[in-house]
CSV table of C-alpha atoms in Angstrom, one decimal:
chain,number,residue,atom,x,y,z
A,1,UNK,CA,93.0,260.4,194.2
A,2,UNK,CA,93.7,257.0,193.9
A,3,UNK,CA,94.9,256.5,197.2
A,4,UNK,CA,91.6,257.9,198.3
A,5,UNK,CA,89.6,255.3,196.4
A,6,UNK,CA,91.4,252.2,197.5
A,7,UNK,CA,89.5,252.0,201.2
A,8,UNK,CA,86.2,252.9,199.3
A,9,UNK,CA,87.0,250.0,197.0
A,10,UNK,CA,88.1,247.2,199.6
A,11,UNK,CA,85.1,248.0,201.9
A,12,UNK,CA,82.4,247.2,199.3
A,13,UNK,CA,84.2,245.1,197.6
A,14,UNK,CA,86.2,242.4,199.8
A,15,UNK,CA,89.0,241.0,198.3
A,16,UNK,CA,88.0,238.4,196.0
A,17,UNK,CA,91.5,237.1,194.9
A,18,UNK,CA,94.0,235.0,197.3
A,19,UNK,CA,97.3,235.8,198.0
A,20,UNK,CA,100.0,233.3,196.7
A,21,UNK,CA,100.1,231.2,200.0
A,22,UNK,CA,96.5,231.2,199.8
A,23,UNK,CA,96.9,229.5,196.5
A,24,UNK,CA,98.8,227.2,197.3
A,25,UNK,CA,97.0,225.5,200.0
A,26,UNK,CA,94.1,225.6,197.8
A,27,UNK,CA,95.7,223.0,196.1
A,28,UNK,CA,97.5,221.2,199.1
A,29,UNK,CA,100.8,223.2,199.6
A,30,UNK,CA,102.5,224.9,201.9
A,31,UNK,CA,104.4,228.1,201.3
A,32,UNK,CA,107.4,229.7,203.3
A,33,UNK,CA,108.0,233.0,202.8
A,34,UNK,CA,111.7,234.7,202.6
A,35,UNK,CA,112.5,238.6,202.2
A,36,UNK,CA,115.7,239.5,200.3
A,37,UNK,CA,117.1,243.2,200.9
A,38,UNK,CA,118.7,244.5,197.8
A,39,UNK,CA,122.1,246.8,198.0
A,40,UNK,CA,119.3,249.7,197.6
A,41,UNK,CA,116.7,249.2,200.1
A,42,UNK,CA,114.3,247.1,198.2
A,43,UNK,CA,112.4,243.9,200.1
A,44,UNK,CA,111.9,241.4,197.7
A,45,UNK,CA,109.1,238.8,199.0
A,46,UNK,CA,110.3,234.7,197.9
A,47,UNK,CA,107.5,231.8,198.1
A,48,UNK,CA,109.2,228.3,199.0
A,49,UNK,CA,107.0,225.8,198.3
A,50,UNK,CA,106.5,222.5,200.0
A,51,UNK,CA,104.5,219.5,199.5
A,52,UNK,CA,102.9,219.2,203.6
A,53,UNK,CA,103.8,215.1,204.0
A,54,UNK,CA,107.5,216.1,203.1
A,55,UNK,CA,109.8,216.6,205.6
A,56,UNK,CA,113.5,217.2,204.3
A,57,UNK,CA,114.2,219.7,201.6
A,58,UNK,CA,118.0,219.9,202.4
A,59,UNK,CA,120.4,218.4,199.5
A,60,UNK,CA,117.8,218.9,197.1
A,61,UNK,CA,118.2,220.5,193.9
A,62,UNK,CA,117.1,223.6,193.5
A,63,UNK,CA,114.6,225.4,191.3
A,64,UNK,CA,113.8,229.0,190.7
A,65,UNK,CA,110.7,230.7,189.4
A,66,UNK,CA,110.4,234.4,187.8
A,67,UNK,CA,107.6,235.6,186.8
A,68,UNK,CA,107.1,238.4,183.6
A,69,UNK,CA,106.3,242.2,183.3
A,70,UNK,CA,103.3,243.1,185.2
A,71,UNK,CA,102.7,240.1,186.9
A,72,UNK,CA,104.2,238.4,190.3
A,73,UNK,CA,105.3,234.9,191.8
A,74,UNK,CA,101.7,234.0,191.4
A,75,UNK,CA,101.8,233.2,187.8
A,76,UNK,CA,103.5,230.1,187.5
A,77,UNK,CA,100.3,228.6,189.9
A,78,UNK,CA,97.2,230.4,188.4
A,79,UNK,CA,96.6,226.7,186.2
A,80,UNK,CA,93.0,225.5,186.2
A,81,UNK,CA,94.4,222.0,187.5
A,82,UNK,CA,97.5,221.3,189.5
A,83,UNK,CA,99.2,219.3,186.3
A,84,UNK,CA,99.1,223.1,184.9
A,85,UNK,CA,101.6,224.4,187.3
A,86,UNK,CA,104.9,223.5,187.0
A,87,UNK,CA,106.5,224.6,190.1
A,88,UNK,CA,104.0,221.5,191.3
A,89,UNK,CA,105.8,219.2,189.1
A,90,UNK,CA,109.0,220.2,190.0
A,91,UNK,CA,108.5,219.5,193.4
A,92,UNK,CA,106.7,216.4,192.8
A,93,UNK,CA,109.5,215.2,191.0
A,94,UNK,CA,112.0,216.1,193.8
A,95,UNK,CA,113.2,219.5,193.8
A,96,UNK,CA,113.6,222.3,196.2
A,97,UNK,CA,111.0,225.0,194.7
A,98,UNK,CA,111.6,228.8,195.0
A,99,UNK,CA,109.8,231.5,193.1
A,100,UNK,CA,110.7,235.2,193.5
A,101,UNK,CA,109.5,238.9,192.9
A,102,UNK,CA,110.9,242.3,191.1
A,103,UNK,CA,110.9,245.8,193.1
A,104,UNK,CA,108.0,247.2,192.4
A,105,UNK,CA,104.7,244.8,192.7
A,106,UNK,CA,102.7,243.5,195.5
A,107,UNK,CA,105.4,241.5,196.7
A,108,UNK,CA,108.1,244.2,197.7
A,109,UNK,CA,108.8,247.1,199.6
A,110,UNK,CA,111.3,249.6,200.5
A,111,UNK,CA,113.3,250.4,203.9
A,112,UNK,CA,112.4,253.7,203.6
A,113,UNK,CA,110.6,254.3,200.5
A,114,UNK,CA,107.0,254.4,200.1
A,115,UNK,CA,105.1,254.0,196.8
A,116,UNK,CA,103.8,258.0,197.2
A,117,UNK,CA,107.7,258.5,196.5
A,118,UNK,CA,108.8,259.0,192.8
A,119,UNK,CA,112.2,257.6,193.6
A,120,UNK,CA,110.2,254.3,194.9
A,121,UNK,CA,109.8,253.5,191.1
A,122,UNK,CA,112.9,254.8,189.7
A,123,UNK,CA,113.8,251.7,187.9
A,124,UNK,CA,113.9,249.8,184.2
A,125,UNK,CA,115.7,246.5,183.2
A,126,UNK,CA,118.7,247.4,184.3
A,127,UNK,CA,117.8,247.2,187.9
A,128,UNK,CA,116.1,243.9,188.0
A,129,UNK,CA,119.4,242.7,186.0
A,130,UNK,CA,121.8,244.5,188.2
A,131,UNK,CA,120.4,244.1,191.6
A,132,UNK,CA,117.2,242.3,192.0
A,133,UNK,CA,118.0,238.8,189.9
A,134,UNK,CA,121.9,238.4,191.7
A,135,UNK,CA,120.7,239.4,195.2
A,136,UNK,CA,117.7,236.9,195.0
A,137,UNK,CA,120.0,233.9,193.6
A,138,UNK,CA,122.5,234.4,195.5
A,139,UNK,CA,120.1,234.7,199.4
A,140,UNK,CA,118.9,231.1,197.4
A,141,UNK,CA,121.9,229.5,197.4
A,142,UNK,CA,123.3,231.0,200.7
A,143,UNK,CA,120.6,229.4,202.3
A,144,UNK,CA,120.0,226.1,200.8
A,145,UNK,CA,124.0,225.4,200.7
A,146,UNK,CA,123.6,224.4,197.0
A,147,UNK,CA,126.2,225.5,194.8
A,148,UNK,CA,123.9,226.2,191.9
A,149,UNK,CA,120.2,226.3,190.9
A,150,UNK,CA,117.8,225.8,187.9
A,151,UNK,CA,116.3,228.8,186.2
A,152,UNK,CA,112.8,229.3,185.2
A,153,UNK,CA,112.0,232.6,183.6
A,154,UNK,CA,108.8,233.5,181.9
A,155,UNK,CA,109.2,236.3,179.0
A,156,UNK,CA,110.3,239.1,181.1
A,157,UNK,CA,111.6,236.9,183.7
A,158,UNK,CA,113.8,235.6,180.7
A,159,UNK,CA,115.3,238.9,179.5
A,160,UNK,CA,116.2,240.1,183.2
A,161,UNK,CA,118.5,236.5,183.2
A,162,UNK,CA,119.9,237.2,180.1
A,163,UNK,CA,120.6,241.1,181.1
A,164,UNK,CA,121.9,239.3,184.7
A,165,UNK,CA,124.2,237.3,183.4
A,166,UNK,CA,125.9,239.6,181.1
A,167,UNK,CA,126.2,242.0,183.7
A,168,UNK,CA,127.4,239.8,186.5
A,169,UNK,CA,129.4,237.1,184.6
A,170,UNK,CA,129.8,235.1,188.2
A,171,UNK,CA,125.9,234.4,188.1
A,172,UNK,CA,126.5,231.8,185.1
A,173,UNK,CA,128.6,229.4,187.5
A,174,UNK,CA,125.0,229.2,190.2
A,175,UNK,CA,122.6,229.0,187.5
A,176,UNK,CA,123.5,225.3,185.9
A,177,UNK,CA,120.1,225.1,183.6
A,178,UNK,CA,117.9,228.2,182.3
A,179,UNK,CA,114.4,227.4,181.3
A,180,UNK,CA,113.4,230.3,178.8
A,181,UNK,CA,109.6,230.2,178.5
A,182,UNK,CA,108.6,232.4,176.0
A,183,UNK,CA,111.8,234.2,175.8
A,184,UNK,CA,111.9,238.0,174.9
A,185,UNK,CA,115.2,239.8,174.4
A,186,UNK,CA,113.7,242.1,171.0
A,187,UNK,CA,110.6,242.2,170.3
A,188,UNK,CA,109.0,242.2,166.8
A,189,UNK,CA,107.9,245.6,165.4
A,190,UNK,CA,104.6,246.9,167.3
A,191,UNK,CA,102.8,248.4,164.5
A,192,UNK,CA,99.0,248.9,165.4
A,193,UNK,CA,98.3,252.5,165.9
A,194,UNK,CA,97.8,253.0,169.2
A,195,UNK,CA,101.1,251.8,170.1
A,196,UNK,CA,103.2,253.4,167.1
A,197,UNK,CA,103.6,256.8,169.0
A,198,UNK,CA,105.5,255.3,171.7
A,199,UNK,CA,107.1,253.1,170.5
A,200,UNK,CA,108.7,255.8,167.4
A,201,UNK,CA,109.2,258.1,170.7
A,202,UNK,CA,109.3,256.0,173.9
A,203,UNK,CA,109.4,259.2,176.0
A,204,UNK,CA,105.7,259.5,175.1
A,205,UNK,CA,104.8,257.4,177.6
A,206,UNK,CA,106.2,259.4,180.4
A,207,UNK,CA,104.0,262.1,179.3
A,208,UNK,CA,100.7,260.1,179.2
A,209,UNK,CA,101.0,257.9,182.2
A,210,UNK,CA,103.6,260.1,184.5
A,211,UNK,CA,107.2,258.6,186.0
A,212,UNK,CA,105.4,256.5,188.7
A,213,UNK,CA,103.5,253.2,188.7
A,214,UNK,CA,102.1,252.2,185.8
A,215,UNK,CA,98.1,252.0,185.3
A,216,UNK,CA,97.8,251.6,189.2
A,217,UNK,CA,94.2,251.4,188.6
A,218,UNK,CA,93.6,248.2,187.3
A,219,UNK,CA,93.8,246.5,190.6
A,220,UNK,CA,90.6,248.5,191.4
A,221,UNK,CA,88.9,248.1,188.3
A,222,UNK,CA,89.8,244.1,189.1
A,223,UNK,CA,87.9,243.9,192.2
A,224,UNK,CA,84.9,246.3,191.1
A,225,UNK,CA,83.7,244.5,187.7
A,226,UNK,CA,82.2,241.2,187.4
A,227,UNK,CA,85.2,238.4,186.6
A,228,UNK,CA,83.3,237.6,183.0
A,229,UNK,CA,83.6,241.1,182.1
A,230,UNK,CA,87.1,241.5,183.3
A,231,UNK,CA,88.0,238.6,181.1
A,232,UNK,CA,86.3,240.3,178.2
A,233,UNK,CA,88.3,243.5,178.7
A,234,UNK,CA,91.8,241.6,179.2
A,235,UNK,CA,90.6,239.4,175.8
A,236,UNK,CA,89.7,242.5,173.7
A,237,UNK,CA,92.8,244.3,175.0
A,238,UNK,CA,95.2,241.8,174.4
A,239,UNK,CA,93.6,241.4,170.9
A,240,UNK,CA,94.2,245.0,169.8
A,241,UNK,CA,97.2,245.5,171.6
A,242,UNK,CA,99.2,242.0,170.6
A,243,UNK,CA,96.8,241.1,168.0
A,244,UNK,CA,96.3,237.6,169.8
A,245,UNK,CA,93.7,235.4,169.4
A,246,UNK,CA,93.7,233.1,173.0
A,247,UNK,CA,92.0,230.6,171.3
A,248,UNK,CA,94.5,227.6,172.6
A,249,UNK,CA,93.1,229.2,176.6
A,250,UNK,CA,90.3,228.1,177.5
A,251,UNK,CA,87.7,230.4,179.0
A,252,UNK,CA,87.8,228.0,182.8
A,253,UNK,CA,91.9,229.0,182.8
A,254,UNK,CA,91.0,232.4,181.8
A,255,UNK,CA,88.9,233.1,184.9
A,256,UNK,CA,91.4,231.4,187.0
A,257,UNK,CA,94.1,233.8,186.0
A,258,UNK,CA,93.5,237.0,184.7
A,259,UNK,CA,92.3,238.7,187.9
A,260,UNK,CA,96.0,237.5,189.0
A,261,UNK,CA,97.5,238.5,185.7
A,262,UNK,CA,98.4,242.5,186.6
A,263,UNK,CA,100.6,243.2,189.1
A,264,UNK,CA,102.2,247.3,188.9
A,265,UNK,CA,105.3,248.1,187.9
A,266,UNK,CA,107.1,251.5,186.9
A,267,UNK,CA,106.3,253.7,183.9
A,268,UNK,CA,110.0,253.5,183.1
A,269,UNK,CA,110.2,249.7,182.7
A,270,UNK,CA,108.1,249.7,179.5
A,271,UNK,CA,109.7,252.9,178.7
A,272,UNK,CA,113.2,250.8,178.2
A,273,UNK,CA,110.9,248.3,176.6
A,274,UNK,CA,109.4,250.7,173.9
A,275,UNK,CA,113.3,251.8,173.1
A,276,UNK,CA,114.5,248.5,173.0
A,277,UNK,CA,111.7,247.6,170.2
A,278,UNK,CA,112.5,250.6,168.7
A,279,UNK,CA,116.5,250.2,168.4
A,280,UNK,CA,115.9,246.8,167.8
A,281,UNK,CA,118.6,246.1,169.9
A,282,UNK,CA,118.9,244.1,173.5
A,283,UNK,CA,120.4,247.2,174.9
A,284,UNK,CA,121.0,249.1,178.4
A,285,UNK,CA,118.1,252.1,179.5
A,286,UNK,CA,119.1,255.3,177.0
A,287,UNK,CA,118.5,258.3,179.8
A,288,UNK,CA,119.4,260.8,177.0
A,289,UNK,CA,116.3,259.3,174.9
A,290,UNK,CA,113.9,261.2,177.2
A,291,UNK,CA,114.8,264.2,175.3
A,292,UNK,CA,115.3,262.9,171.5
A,293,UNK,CA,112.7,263.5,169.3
A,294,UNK,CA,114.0,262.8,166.1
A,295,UNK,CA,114.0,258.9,164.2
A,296,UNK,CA,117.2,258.9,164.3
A,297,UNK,CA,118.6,255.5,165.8
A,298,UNK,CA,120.5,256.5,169.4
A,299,UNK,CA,124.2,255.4,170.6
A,300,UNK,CA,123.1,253.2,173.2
A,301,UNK,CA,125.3,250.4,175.6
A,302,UNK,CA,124.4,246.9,174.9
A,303,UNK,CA,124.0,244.2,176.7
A,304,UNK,CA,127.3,241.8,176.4
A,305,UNK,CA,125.6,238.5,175.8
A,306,UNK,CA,129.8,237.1,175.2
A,307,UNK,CA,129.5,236.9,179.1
A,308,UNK,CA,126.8,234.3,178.7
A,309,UNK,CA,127.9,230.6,179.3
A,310,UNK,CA,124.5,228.9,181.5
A,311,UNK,CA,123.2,225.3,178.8
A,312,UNK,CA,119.6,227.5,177.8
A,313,UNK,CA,116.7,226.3,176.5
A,314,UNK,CA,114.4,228.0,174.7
A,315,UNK,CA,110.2,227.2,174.7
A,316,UNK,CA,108.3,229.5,172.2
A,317,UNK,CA,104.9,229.4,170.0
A,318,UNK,CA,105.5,230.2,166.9
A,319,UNK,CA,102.5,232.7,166.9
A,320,UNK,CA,104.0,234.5,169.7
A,321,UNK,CA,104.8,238.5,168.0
A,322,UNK,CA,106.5,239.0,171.3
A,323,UNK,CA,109.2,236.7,170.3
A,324,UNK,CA,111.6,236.9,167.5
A,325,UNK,CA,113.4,233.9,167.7
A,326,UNK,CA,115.8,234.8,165.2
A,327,UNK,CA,117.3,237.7,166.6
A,328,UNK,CA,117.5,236.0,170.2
A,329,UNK,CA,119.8,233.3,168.1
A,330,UNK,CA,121.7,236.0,166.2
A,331,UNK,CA,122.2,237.9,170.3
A,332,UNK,CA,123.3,233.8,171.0
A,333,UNK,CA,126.2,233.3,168.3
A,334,UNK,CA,128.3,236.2,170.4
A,335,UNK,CA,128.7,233.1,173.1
A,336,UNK,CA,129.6,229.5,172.9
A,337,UNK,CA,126.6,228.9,175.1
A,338,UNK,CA,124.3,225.9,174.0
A,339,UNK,CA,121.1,226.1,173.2
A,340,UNK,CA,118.4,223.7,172.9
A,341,UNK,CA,114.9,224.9,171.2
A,342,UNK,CA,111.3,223.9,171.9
A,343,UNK,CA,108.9,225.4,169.1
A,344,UNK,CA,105.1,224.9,169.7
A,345,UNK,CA,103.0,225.3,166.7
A,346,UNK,CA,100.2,227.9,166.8
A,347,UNK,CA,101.5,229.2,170.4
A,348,UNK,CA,100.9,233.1,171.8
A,349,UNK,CA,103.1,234.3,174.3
A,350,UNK,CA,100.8,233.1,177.5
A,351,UNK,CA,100.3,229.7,175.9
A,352,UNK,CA,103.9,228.1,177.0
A,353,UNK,CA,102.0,228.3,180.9
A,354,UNK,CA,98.3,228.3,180.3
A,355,UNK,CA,97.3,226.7,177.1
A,356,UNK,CA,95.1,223.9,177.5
A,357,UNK,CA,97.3,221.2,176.7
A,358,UNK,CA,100.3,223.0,178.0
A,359,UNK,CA,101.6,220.1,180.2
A,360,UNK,CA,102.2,217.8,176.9
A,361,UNK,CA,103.3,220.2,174.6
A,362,UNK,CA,106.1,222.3,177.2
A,363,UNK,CA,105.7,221.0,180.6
A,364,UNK,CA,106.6,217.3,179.5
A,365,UNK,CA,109.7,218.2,177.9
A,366,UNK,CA,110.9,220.7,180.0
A,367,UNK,CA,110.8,218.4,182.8
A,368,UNK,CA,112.6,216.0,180.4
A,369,UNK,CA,115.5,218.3,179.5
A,370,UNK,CA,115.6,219.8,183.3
A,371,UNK,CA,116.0,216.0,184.6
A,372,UNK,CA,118.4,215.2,181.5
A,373,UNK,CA,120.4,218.5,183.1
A,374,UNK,CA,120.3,217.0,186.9
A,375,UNK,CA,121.4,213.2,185.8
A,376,UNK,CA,124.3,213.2,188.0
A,377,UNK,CA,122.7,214.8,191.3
A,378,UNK,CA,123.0,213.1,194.1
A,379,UNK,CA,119.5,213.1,196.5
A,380,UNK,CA,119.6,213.8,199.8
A,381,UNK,CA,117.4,212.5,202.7
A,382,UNK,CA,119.0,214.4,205.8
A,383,UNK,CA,117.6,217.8,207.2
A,384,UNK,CA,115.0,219.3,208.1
A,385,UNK,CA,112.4,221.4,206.2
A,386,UNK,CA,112.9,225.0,207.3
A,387,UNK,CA,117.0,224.4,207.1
């Protein structure tokens, strides 16, 4: 049915929201665009960004972007001013800026898979952290001849780093800084009611949204409403759902990114999610959960965080439910891995990126400890832009 709606939809309403190159130039860059073909078929979509009067990239050091559930590339560039964006400021300050996709949203595709196909969106965590996050760091560094890169996750794009590098221990000698922006490897209890049900039986959701893309319909809803009431509904939801407030957003950056904000993924993604809150553990996708039914807490693999060796830093609000800081420390003390901490006082999850004075109060430093990080880098002025 949906499929028969989208044409009706595009033709009276035209699309209304660029596409990440599109933003870019809106603000003065330029954007190259890379595909990555994961060991199972997926092509995963990477946006290179350059400043247009530069004209070398090679020898620089390199800086990678990945985005949270739901959303795409697009989010770390949806700011209301360019100081807002911090792939901007990266590449202001001198570094070779890369931002990548998960299977699943606008920004992929399959060989031979289309999204009609159940198997198209047969994936969870374990994926992204298996696949997805090595294949795309190491088509970065094959490329650019670096022998590492910074990491910049955001929430989601956090936990599939941490999952990566557990999984793939070689990934912690190319990643030589992680940024954690709002890092989520447990999440605090969900209690409000009309999340309870899932997440005391996560296979709930299977049975109320299917095994395919989750709430594909949004998109269309996006494009059909006006953008003030679109913002209302994203407000109101968030509020109920997260019990967040958005006050430290204002309603200018709000416009800017919520049509961006929802990009689809799979049903089973937040499936692992909801058995991950309810474990309370940073664990592996529990296939046998689909059929449990009782309270009873499950045998489940977890993820070795011992493998993890990369200097992290971690950016949080301290209003942020999505976060428990404590447990991600407690998940830490299994590794010698150092850890630096940037707590922001009255910050929700989106405020790390969006919140109106977000380049003082996270961008500032970050770009302090990513520089304190890079010290001994050596610039380079030779090459050409598409090395």
């Amino acid at each position: 049915m949906l499929n028969l709606l989208r044409p009706i939809v595009r033709a009276v309403y035209p699309k209304r929201h660029p596409d990440f190159a599109s933003l870019a130039a809106a603000q003065g860059y330029q954007v190259q665009e890379h595909t990555v073909q994961t060991s199972d078929g997926y092509l995963l979509t990477l946006h290179r960004v350059f400043e247009k009067e530069v004209s070398c990239q090679k020898g620089k050091p390199v800086a990678y972007f990945h985005h949270g559930l739901l959303t795409n590339s697009e989010l770390f560039i949806l700011g209301d001013r360019r100081d807002k964006c911090l792939p901007y400021l990266l590449l202001e300050k001198g570094y070779d800026v890369w931002l990548g996709n998960n299977r699943g949203n606008k920004y992929s595709s399959h060989i031979t898979l289309t999204e009609s196909d159940p198997c198209y969106w047969d994936f969870s965590l374990d994926e992204f952290a298996h696949t997805d996050i090595p294949s795309i760091i190491n088509y970065i560094l094959d490329f650019t001849g670096q022998p590492s890169l910074t990491y910049i996750g955001f929430s989601q794009g956090t936990t599939q780093m941490f999952a990566a590098m557990s999984i793939n221990e070689d990934l912690n000698s190319k990643v030589n800084f992680f940024v954690a922006l709002s890092p989520v490897m447990i999440p605090q209890p969900l209690t409000h009611p009309l999340i309870k049900p899932f997440v005391q039986t996560p296979s709930n959701i299977t049975k109320v949204f299917g095994s395919g893309p989750l709430l594909p319909f949004v998109n269309l809803v996006n494009k059909a409403i006006p953008l003030p009431l679109y913002k209302t509904i994203i407000d109101v939801s968030l509020g109920i759902l997260f019990n967040t407030s958005g006050a430290n957003i204002s309603s200018k950056q709000k416009l800017a990114g919520y049509p961006y904000l929802f990009s689809v993924s799979s049903v089973k993604c937040v499936v692992h999610w909801f058995q991950i809150i309810r474990q309370q553990s940073f664990h592996k996708y529990y296939k046998a959960a689909v059929s449990k039914m009782t309270d009873d807490l499950w045998e489940v693999e977890l993820f070795d965080m011992k493998n993890l060796k990369v200097p992290c830093l971690l950016v949080y609000g301290d209003a942020d439910i999505l976060v428990d800081i404590d447990k991600t420390r407690q998940h830490f003390k299994q590794s010698n891995l150092d850890i630096q901490t940037i707590k922001v006082s009255g910050y929700e999850h989106m405020d790390t990126l969006w919140a109106d004075e977000v380049l003082y109060t996270v961008f500032a430093p970050v770009l302090e400890k990513i520089e304190e990080a890079h010290k001994d880098r050596v610039q380079s002025t030779a090459g050409s832009v598409f090395i």
